[in-house]
mmCIF file of C-alpha atoms and ligand atoms in Angstrom:
data_model
loop_
_atom_site.group_PDB
_atom_site.id
_atom_site.type_symbol
_atom_site.label_atom_id
_atom_site.label_comp_id
_atom_site.label_asym_id
_atom_site.label_seq_id
_atom_site.Cartn_x
_atom_site.Cartn_y
_atom_site.Cartn_z
ATOM 1 C CA MET P 1 143.342 60.757 8.810
ATOM 2 C CA LYS P 2 146.611 62.572 7.056
ATOM 3 C CA VAL P 3 148.128 60.044 4.766
ATOM 4 C CA ARG P 4 152.106 59.722 5.141
ATOM 5 C CA ILE P 5 154.731 58.827 2.811
ATOM 6 C CA ALA P 6 157.638 56.730 4.123
ATOM 7 C CA PRO P 7 160.438 56.470 1.345
ATOM 8 C CA SER P 8 162.142 52.859 1.915
ATOM 9 C CA ILE P 9 165.955 53.523 1.281
ATOM 10 C CA LEU P 10 166.283 49.675 0.524
ATOM 11 C CA ASN P 11 166.227 51.192 -3.411
ATOM 12 C CA ALA P 12 168.433 54.299 -2.989
ATOM 13 C CA ASP P 13 172.002 54.324 -4.181
ATOM 14 C CA PHE P 14 173.875 53.588 -0.762
ATOM 15 C CA ALA P 15 176.551 55.013 -1.698
ATOM 16 C CA ARG P 16 175.064 58.388 -1.900
ATOM 17 C CA LEU P 17 172.609 57.754 1.087
ATOM 18 C CA ALA P 18 173.123 61.034 2.653
ATOM 19 C CA ASP P 19 172.146 63.016 -0.737
ATOM 20 C CA GLN P 20 169.253 60.538 -1.618
ATOM 21 C CA VAL P 21 167.506 60.824 1.756
ATOM 22 C CA ALA P 22 167.994 65.054 1.657
ATOM 23 C CA ILE P 23 166.244 64.358 -1.561
ATOM 24 C CA VAL P 24 163.006 62.945 -0.139
ATOM 25 C CA GLU P 25 163.359 64.826 3.198
ATOM 26 C CA HIS P 26 163.346 68.575 1.165
ATOM 27 C CA ALA P 27 160.209 66.736 -1.271
ATOM 28 C CA GLY P 28 158.294 66.368 2.036
ATOM 29 C CA ALA P 29 158.321 62.781 2.824
ATOM 30 C CA ASP P 30 157.149 62.371 6.429
ATOM 31 C CA PHE P 31 159.301 59.422 7.774
ATOM 32 C CA LEU P 32 162.463 57.425 6.096
ATOM 33 C CA HIS P 33 161.801 53.640 6.138
ATOM 34 C CA VAL P 34 165.047 51.384 7.135
ATOM 35 C CA ASP P 35 164.534 47.832 5.924
ATOM 36 C CA VAL P 36 166.832 45.612 8.480
ATOM 37 C CA MET P 37 167.153 42.161 7.223
ATOM 38 C CA ASP P 38 169.253 39.628 8.621
ATOM 39 C CA GLY P 39 169.346 36.718 6.100
ATOM 40 C CA HIS P 40 167.720 34.146 8.318
ATOM 41 C CA PHE P 41 164.103 35.393 8.670
ATOM 42 C CA VAL P 42 164.297 36.635 5.137
ATOM 43 C CA PRO P 43 166.693 35.383 2.054
ATOM 44 C CA ASN P 44 168.409 38.980 1.879
ATOM 45 C CA ILE P 45 171.095 40.680 4.218
ATOM 46 C CA THR P 46 170.977 44.452 4.189
ATOM 47 C CA ILE P 47 171.719 47.050 6.966
ATOM 48 C CA GLY P 48 171.908 47.182 10.490
ATOM 49 C CA VAL P 49 172.538 49.401 13.968
ATOM 50 C CA PRO P 50 175.440 51.216 12.390
ATOM 51 C CA VAL P 51 173.413 52.659 9.348
ATOM 52 C CA VAL P 52 170.574 53.674 11.357
ATOM 53 C CA ARG P 53 172.837 56.013 13.635
ATOM 54 C CA ALA P 54 174.438 57.490 10.687
ATOM 55 C CA LEU P 55 171.045 58.216 9.099
ATOM 56 C CA LYS P 56 170.004 59.399 12.657
ATOM 57 C CA ARG P 57 172.528 62.270 11.865
ATOM 58 C CA ALA P 58 172.179 62.559 8.123
ATOM 59 C CA THR P 59 168.050 63.362 8.594
ATOM 60 C CA ALA P 60 165.590 65.302 10.649
ATOM 61 C CA LEU P 61 162.822 62.765 9.405
ATOM 62 C CA PRO P 62 161.618 60.257 11.877
ATOM 63 C CA LEU P 63 163.148 56.626 10.968
ATOM 64 C CA ASP P 64 160.615 53.793 10.769
ATOM 65 C CA VAL P 65 162.844 50.733 11.104
ATOM 66 C CA HIS P 66 161.239 47.786 10.022
ATOM 67 C CA LEU P 67 163.005 44.245 11.730
ATOM 68 C CA MET P 68 163.009 41.609 9.401
ATOM 69 C CA ILE P 69 165.115 39.639 11.628
ATOM 70 C CA SER P 70 164.541 36.153 13.374
ATOM 71 C CA ASP P 71 165.274 37.502 16.765
ATOM 72 C CA PRO P 72 164.271 41.010 17.335
ATOM 73 C CA ASP P 73 164.405 41.196 21.251
ATOM 74 C CA ARG P 74 167.754 40.938 21.113
ATOM 75 C CA TYR P 75 168.380 44.211 19.675
ATOM 76 C CA LEU P 76 165.397 46.088 20.196
ATOM 77 C CA GLU P 77 167.385 48.551 22.808
ATOM 78 C CA ALA P 78 169.881 48.671 20.243
ATOM 79 C CA PHE P 79 167.884 50.125 17.334
ATOM 80 C CA VAL P 80 166.162 52.529 19.617
ATOM 81 C CA ASP P 81 169.559 53.992 21.069
ATOM 82 C CA ALA P 82 170.463 54.358 17.367
ATOM 83 C CA GLY P 83 167.609 56.789 16.709
ATOM 84 C CA ALA P 84 164.593 54.553 15.799
ATOM 85 C CA ALA P 85 161.656 56.485 16.360
ATOM 86 C CA MET P 86 159.230 53.971 15.300
ATOM 87 C CA LEU P 87 160.384 49.935 15.663
ATOM 88 C CA THR P 88 158.482 47.362 13.512
ATOM 89 C CA VAL P 89 158.626 43.758 14.483
ATOM 90 C CA HIS P 90 157.538 40.764 12.577
ATOM 91 C CA VAL P 91 154.652 38.394 14.424
ATOM 92 C CA GLU P 92 155.708 35.401 12.743
ATOM 93 C CA VAL P 93 158.947 34.888 14.892
ATOM 94 C CA LEU P 94 157.604 36.230 18.208
ATOM 95 C CA PRO P 95 156.039 33.986 20.730
ATOM 96 C CA HIS P 96 156.253 36.906 23.225
ATOM 97 C CA LEU P 97 154.457 39.212 20.986
ATOM 98 C CA GLN P 98 152.840 41.510 23.960
ATOM 99 C CA ARG P 99 156.029 41.730 25.736
ATOM 100 C CA THR P 100 157.874 42.561 22.741
ATOM 101 C CA LEU P 101 155.762 45.626 21.778
ATOM 102 C CA ALA P 102 155.407 46.920 25.534
ATOM 103 C CA ARG P 103 158.989 46.989 25.360
ATOM 104 C CA ILE P 104 159.632 48.906 22.433
ATOM 105 C CA ARG P 105 157.388 51.431 23.903
ATOM 106 C CA GLU P 106 159.162 51.095 27.230
ATOM 107 C CA LEU P 107 162.524 52.441 25.167
ATOM 108 C CA GLY P 108 160.230 55.152 23.866
ATOM 109 C CA ALA P 109 159.860 54.331 20.222
ATOM 110 C CA LYS P 110 156.090 53.698 18.684
ATOM 111 C CA ALA P 111 155.395 49.691 18.285
ATOM 112 C CA GLY P 112 154.692 48.323 15.443
ATOM 113 C CA ALA P 113 153.919 44.869 14.184
ATOM 114 C CA ALA P 114 154.251 43.416 10.817
ATOM 115 C CA ILE P 115 152.434 40.585 9.176
ATOM 116 C CA ASN P 116 153.234 38.922 6.391
ATOM 117 C CA PRO P 117 150.922 38.273 3.377
ATOM 118 C CA GLY P 118 150.352 34.609 4.737
ATOM 119 C CA THR P 119 149.746 35.506 8.198
ATOM 120 C CA PRO P 120 145.904 36.605 9.005
ATOM 121 C CA ILE P 121 144.824 39.770 11.039
ATOM 122 C CA ALA P 122 143.558 37.613 13.824
ATOM 123 C CA VAL P 123 147.112 37.277 15.059
ATOM 124 C CA LEU P 124 146.876 40.888 16.130
ATOM 125 C CA SER P 125 143.716 40.196 18.407
ATOM 126 C CA GLU P 126 144.729 40.354 22.177
ATOM 127 C CA VAL P 127 147.601 43.311 21.312
ATOM 128 C CA ALA P 128 145.114 46.252 20.063
ATOM 129 C CA SER P 129 146.128 48.362 22.383
ATOM 130 C CA ASP P 130 149.898 47.622 22.674
ATOM 131 C CA LEU P 131 150.403 48.953 18.690
ATOM 132 C CA ASP P 132 151.226 52.486 17.667
ATOM 133 C CA HIS P 133 150.941 50.993 14.121
ATOM 134 C CA VAL P 134 150.402 47.699 12.199
ATOM 135 C CA LEU P 135 152.595 46.929 8.881
ATOM 136 C CA VAL P 136 150.574 45.025 5.978
ATOM 137 C CA MET P 137 153.231 43.333 4.245
ATOM 138 C CA SER P 138 151.759 43.358 0.764
ATOM 139 C CA VAL P 139 154.602 41.565 -0.932
ATOM 140 C CA ASN P 140 157.021 38.867 0.824
ATOM 141 C CA PRO P 141 159.477 40.375 2.977
ATOM 142 C CA GLY P 142 162.993 40.114 1.395
ATOM 143 C CA PHE P 143 163.353 42.592 -1.571
ATOM 144 C CA GLY P 144 162.131 45.748 -3.177
ATOM 145 C CA GLY P 145 160.532 45.855 -6.785
ATOM 146 C CA GLN P 146 158.095 43.135 -6.105
ATOM 147 C CA HIS P 147 154.549 43.329 -7.207
ATOM 148 C CA PHE P 148 151.767 44.343 -5.074
ATOM 149 C CA ILE P 149 149.544 41.671 -3.773
ATOM 150 C CA PRO P 150 145.936 42.327 -4.765
ATOM 151 C CA ARG P 151 144.434 40.524 -1.652
ATOM 152 C CA SER P 152 146.101 42.860 0.653
ATOM 153 C CA LEU P 153 143.327 45.469 -0.138
ATOM 154 C CA GLU P 154 140.970 43.707 1.683
ATOM 155 C CA LYS P 155 143.312 43.063 4.274
ATOM 156 C CA VAL P 156 143.882 46.686 4.963
ATOM 157 C CA SER P 157 140.159 46.790 4.882
ATOM 158 C CA ALA P 158 139.548 44.302 7.640
ATOM 159 C CA LEU P 159 142.116 45.940 9.679
ATOM 160 C CA ARG P 160 140.800 49.011 9.687
ATOM 161 C CA THR P 161 137.586 47.505 10.456
ATOM 162 C CA TRP P 162 138.590 45.622 13.375
ATOM 163 C CA LEU P 163 140.635 48.449 14.942
ATOM 164 C CA ALA P 164 137.775 50.567 14.715
ATOM 165 C CA ALA P 165 135.923 47.994 16.868
ATOM 166 C CA SER P 166 138.810 47.803 19.340
ATOM 167 C CA GLY P 167 138.889 51.625 19.970
ATOM 168 C CA SER P 168 142.517 51.280 18.563
ATOM 169 C CA PRO P 169 143.827 54.357 17.113
ATOM 170 C CA ALA P 170 146.871 52.516 15.427
ATOM 171 C CA ALA P 171 147.634 53.634 11.935
ATOM 172 C CA ILE P 172 147.954 50.954 9.102
ATOM 173 C CA GLU P 173 151.331 50.982 7.063
ATOM 174 C CA VAL P 174 151.513 49.302 3.779
ATOM 175 C CA ASP P 175 154.903 47.844 2.625
ATOM 176 C CA GLY P 176 155.746 46.413 -0.791
ATOM 177 C CA GLY P 177 154.839 47.251 -4.342
ATOM 178 C CA VAL P 178 152.977 50.601 -3.257
ATOM 179 C CA ASP P 179 153.009 52.731 -6.391
ATOM 180 C CA LEU P 180 150.685 55.613 -8.096
ATOM 181 C CA GLY P 181 148.383 52.662 -9.307
ATOM 182 C CA ASN P 182 147.386 51.466 -5.829
ATOM 183 C CA ALA P 183 148.038 54.339 -3.369
ATOM 184 C CA HIS P 184 144.615 55.808 -3.568
ATOM 185 C CA ALA P 185 142.791 52.626 -3.238
ATOM 186 C CA LEU P 186 144.988 51.296 -0.181
ATOM 187 C CA VAL P 187 144.248 55.001 1.538
ATOM 188 C CA SER P 188 140.281 54.224 0.760
ATOM 189 C CA ALA P 189 140.893 50.753 2.550
ATOM 190 C CA GLY P 190 142.048 52.397 5.507
ATOM 191 C CA ALA P 191 146.037 52.648 5.267
ATOM 192 C CA SER P 192 147.787 56.011 6.152
ATOM 193 C CA ILE P 193 151.269 55.431 5.883
ATOM 194 C CA LEU P 194 152.729 54.204 2.669
ATOM 195 C CA VAL P 195 155.993 53.037 2.245
ATOM 196 C CA ALA P 196 157.525 53.039 -1.183
ATOM 197 C CA GLY P 197 160.988 51.934 -2.373
ATOM 198 C CA THR P 198 160.931 51.478 -6.277
ATOM 199 C CA ALA P 199 158.452 53.800 -6.824
ATOM 200 C CA ILE P 200 160.578 56.667 -5.447
ATOM 201 C CA PHE P 201 164.095 55.680 -5.426
ATOM 202 C CA GLY P 202 163.414 53.732 -8.836
ATOM 203 C CA ALA P 203 161.941 56.909 -10.541
ATOM 204 C CA PRO P 204 164.286 59.333 -12.827
ATOM 205 C CA ASP P 205 163.562 62.076 -9.948
ATOM 206 C CA PRO P 206 162.586 60.967 -6.443
ATOM 207 C CA ALA P 207 161.591 64.272 -5.100
ATOM 208 C CA ALA P 208 158.912 64.276 -7.946
ATOM 209 C CA ALA P 209 157.932 60.869 -7.017
ATOM 210 C CA THR P 210 157.357 61.712 -3.675
ATOM 211 C CA VAL P 211 155.282 64.539 -4.562
ATOM 212 C CA ALA P 212 153.315 62.549 -7.027
ATOM 213 C CA LEU P 213 152.773 59.672 -4.756
ATOM 214 C CA ARG P 214 151.123 61.745 -2.035
ATOM 215 C CA ARG P 215 148.691 63.397 -4.713
ATOM 216 C CA ALA P 216 147.511 60.516 -5.705
ATOM 217 C CA ALA P 217 147.211 58.950 -2.270
ATOM 218 C CA ASP P 218 145.318 62.197 -1.733
ATOM 219 C CA ALA P 219 143.288 62.081 -4.704
ATOM 220 C CA ARG P 220 139.618 62.269 -4.338
HETATM 221 C C1 DX5 C 1 160.143 44.610 1.342
HETATM 222 C C2 DX5 C 1 160.667 45.752 2.352
HETATM 223 C C3 DX5 C 1 160.158 46.953 1.660
HETATM 224 C C4 DX5 C 1 160.967 47.397 0.551
HETATM 225 C C5 DX5 C 1 159.877 48.084 -0.656
HETATM 226 O O1 DX5 C 1 161.110 43.269 2.228
HETATM 227 O O2 DX5 C 1 160.456 45.336 3.444
HETATM 228 O O3 DX5 C 1 160.082 47.982 2.489
HETATM 229 O O4 DX5 C 1 162.078 48.240 0.388
HETATM 230 O O5 DX5 C 1 160.074 48.187 -1.665
HETATM 231 P P1 DX5 C 1 159.303 48.391 -2.928
HETATM 232 O O6 DX5 C 1 158.393 49.687 -2.940
HETATM 233 O O7 DX5 C 1 160.201 48.636 -4.190
HETATM 234 O O8 DX5 C 1 158.296 47.101 -3.103
HETATM 235 ZN ZN1 ZN C 2 160.058 47.553 4.933
#
């Protein structure tokens, strides 16, 4: 499976967002990962619908919108309308997960479920056919620049095995502490979308960092 690179703008210079996005777009990024935080589900507050709408005008990259918010159902339509091509919701806040995922697809976006490091993959067992992707958090969500939790690697493997057994073509996305040192192992374990914030926008040359991450991911 082709590995796709999704730079996370959380670590970009927000005062120069369009320029920063253009840099990774020209360097061959596949998606733009947009972290929406509400100060409630996670301790940080970031950006919302207006910024997603502005990004949509600024880039041709599909917007991969990661909702770290307590009540995602209220905002699904607004984010898809603003330009989200992929919408990812956290299972930890969703008592009606199947309904939410079905609604995202109905709105015309790819539907994804995110699971925190402390959440077992078994919570997804009844929704395999409703998923376009699963986002495995490899740090506890809320901030960029945290250390990758090594256990996440086994989680990705187990998820890969379970998705295959369920006949699901859902992609596995990994988010948090992804860098040149773990990209290859993650892909070998079954990840096909790598989110990277600090490893790309924290690097002196984000374009070179995007290319290097793809090389590391594809290395044999
Ligand atoms: C963390 C966010 C991530 C974050 C990744 O809560 O969901 O997308 O931007 O940043 P790094 O790659 O620095 O861990
Ligand atoms: Zn994210």
